Amino acid sequence: MVKAVVIITVSDTCFKNHAKDESGPALVQLVKEQFPDAYIHTIIVPDEKELIERELKYFCESNIDLILTTGGTGLSSRDVTPEATKAVIQREVPAIPIAMTLESLKKTPMAMLSRAMAGIRDRTLIINFPGSKKAVVECIEVVKPVLSHAVSLLANDLVEVRAVHDQMQSGCPHKTSRVVLSKVALRHRESPYPMLEMTEAFNIVDAVMMHWTERVEEVPIDQSMGKVGAQPILAKEPMPPFPASVKDGYACLSWDGVGIRKVRSAVTAGDTPAAPLASGECARVNTGAPIPTGADCVVQVEDTKLVKATDDAETELEVEILVAPQPHQDVRPIGFDISLGAVLLEKGDLIDAAKIGILAGAGYLKVPVRVCPKVAILSTGNELQEPFEKTLRPSHIRDSNRIMLKMLLREHGYDSIDCGIARDEPAELASAIAGALAKCDILVCTGGVSMGERDLLKPVLANDFGATIHFGRVRMKPGKPSTFATCDYEGRTKFIFALPGNPVSAYVCSLLFVVRALRQCTRYTSEFARMRVRLARDVKLDPRPEYARAVLHFPENEELPVATLLGNQCSSRLLSASGASVLLELPGASETCKVLPTNSVVSALVTGRIDFSRPELYVM
Ligand SMILES: Nc1nc2c(c(=O)[nH]1)N[C@H]1C(S)=C(S)[C@@H](COP(=O)(O)OP(=O)(O)OC[C@H]3O[C@@H](n4cnc5c(N)ncnc54)[C@H](O)[C@@H]3O)O[C@H]1N2
Ligand code: MOO
Ligand SMILES: [Mg+2]
C-alpha cells in the first residue's frame, strides 16, 4: 500500500521560478489518481548533485515509499539526477527505465538520450522521470501497474505481497496466526507472567545474549565509530618517523651554547633536510619539520636575534642564539608519540574519534571489529499513523517510538532498520514480525504487551513463532510489561524485546535492556556508568523501583552533582526524557519511606549527555 510519495522537480530554471514547473504538478496529479489516500510532498531543487543526494537520503530516512524525480536525466553537463540517484540507491531496478525508454522510443528516437535511473534505498523506491511534461505522462503510464506491488515488497508488507503472490500462484498458504481474537471473555484478568526484579531481568538478558555467536568483520575506519575492536592493532612505524621539531626556530648543536650561528639552510614541514649540520651552523626549521642530522636541539625563534641578512632580506645569513639550549630541547625523537609495535587499539576497545585518527595516522584504513547484531524496530498499534501524515486521523496518534528508538540506539553507537507499523491484528502482526526477523538479529517492538485484549505480542510470539518468553513483567517503572523472548527463525536465534508502547517506557527499556544486550554481543561492558547525585527536591516514591529521568548541575565546591527531575514522570510523557542526562535509580516506596527528601543521595545511571543540562528550566 503506497502511503507516502515525494515528487522532486530537478531544474535550475524551475528552482528560480516555480511557476515554470509543469512536470511536477503533472506527476502529482497522476499519483493522486492512482493513490488517492497517499500523502504527497513536492519540492523543487536545482541541478546540484550533492543537494539532490541530500534530499533523496532525507526522504528515504523519513520512510517515504516512492520518490519520483523529474528532470536532469539528459546529456547536458548540468544533468546530474542519475548520478545523484546512483549515489543514494543501494540496489538498482534497471528494468524500470528500460521499460520507460522502450515505450518512449515508439514516439521519439530522442528517448535514447535519457539516462534515467531507478533503484532502492532501504524501503524507498526512487524513479527518475524525464523533464518534459509529455514524457512524464507517457512514462508514468508505463510504471503505474507495478508501483503498488513494488512498494509492498519493499515495505515487506507480507499481507499484500502474499495476496499478490496468491493471485499469481494457486494455494500458497497465507501467513495466518493461531491467535484467536474473538474470545475476549477468555482474556487474562491477571498477567500469567511472573513479576521479575530488575536484577533478575538483567541477569537473564546477560545470560541469553551469550548465545550470540561472536563474529568479526573488517570495516573502513570511518565506519568503525562506536564499534568494538576485535583484535589488537599494532603500530607498523614509529611516530614521528623522524626527529621532528616542536617549535619554529633554529636546529642547532646544543654544545655550541649561546653565540652566533651561520644559517646553513631552511627546513619547513614536509622538507627533507640535506647535509648534516656542522658546529657553528644552524638550520631554520618549522614545527613538525625533521631536524638535520648532527643537530640535537631546536632554539625557538623568540630566543634568537638576527645578525646578518642579504640586502633583499630574502636570506638570513647569521643569527645569534641568546639562550643556551639543552640537548634534545624541543625535539620529538623518532617514536616519541608512538613507538614501533605499540598497541594502537586493544581487543575489546570501544573505537572513538581519537582512535580512528591514530589508526589513520598509522596507515590503517580498515579495522577488524566485533560484528554487531542487526537491529530492527517495529511499532504496533491500531491507533498509530506515520509521523509525516499531516492530518491526524480520528482517535489516532503519530508513531513517535520508531524514530525515537532509532535515534536513541544511534546515540549509543548502534544502527537499526525501520520496519514500520503493524496493526493489532494477529495475522498482520505475525507477518510484520516475520518480515522483521528475516532482516535482523534483534527485534525491538513497542506496544501491545500489557493486559489489553489487543495486546497480542506475547501470544503471537509464543503461538506463531514458538518463542521462549524469558520474561513478560518486571517490577520497574516505567516498563512493567516489558517482554524479552527468543525464537528460532530461518535457522537463526532471534532476540526479541517487546517493549511497552508508552514512549517513556520504550525509551527507558531500550536503554536498560536493548543497549545492554547490544553491548553484551560485542562483549563490551553492559552497564552504564553509575554516579551518586543529590536530589534537588523531595521525590515521591512509586511502589515500583523507578528510573526517573533527570538533569544534573554541578554547584561550586559541592562534592555531588544535584539532580532535578524532568517534571511529571508519567510514562506517556516523552518530555520527561527530553534532555535527560541520567536515569535516577529510585527505590520502590516502603511502609517507612514514601518520599525521598531534598538532598537525599541516590545512584544515577549516566545514559545521556551531561554537558547540556539546564536544570533552571525545570523549576516546578
Ligand atoms: N489493566 C492493566 N492495564 C495496563 C497495565 C496493567 O498492568 N494492567 N500496564 C500499564 C503499563 S505499566 C504500561 S507500560 C502500558 C503498556 O501497554 P502496552 O505495552 O500494551 O502498549 P499499548 O497499549 O500498545 O500503548 C500504550 C500507550 O502508548 C501509546 N503508544 C503505543 N505505541 C506508540 C508509538 N509507537 N508512538 C507513540 N505512542 C505509542 C499508545 O497509544 C498508548 O497510549 O499498559 C498499561 N496498562
Ligand atoms: O510500566 Mo508503564 O511503563 O509504567 O507505564
Ligand atoms: Mg496495551
XYZ file of C-alpha atoms in Angstrom, residues 11 171 212 289-290 452 483 492:
8
model
C 15.656 22.007 -12.592
C -2.897 -22.041 -2.873
C 25.012 -14.529 20.268
C 59.849 19.557 10.226
C 62.671 16.978 10.515
C -5.484 -5.256 26.720
C 8.944 -8.710 27.390
C 18.982 -18.452 13.412
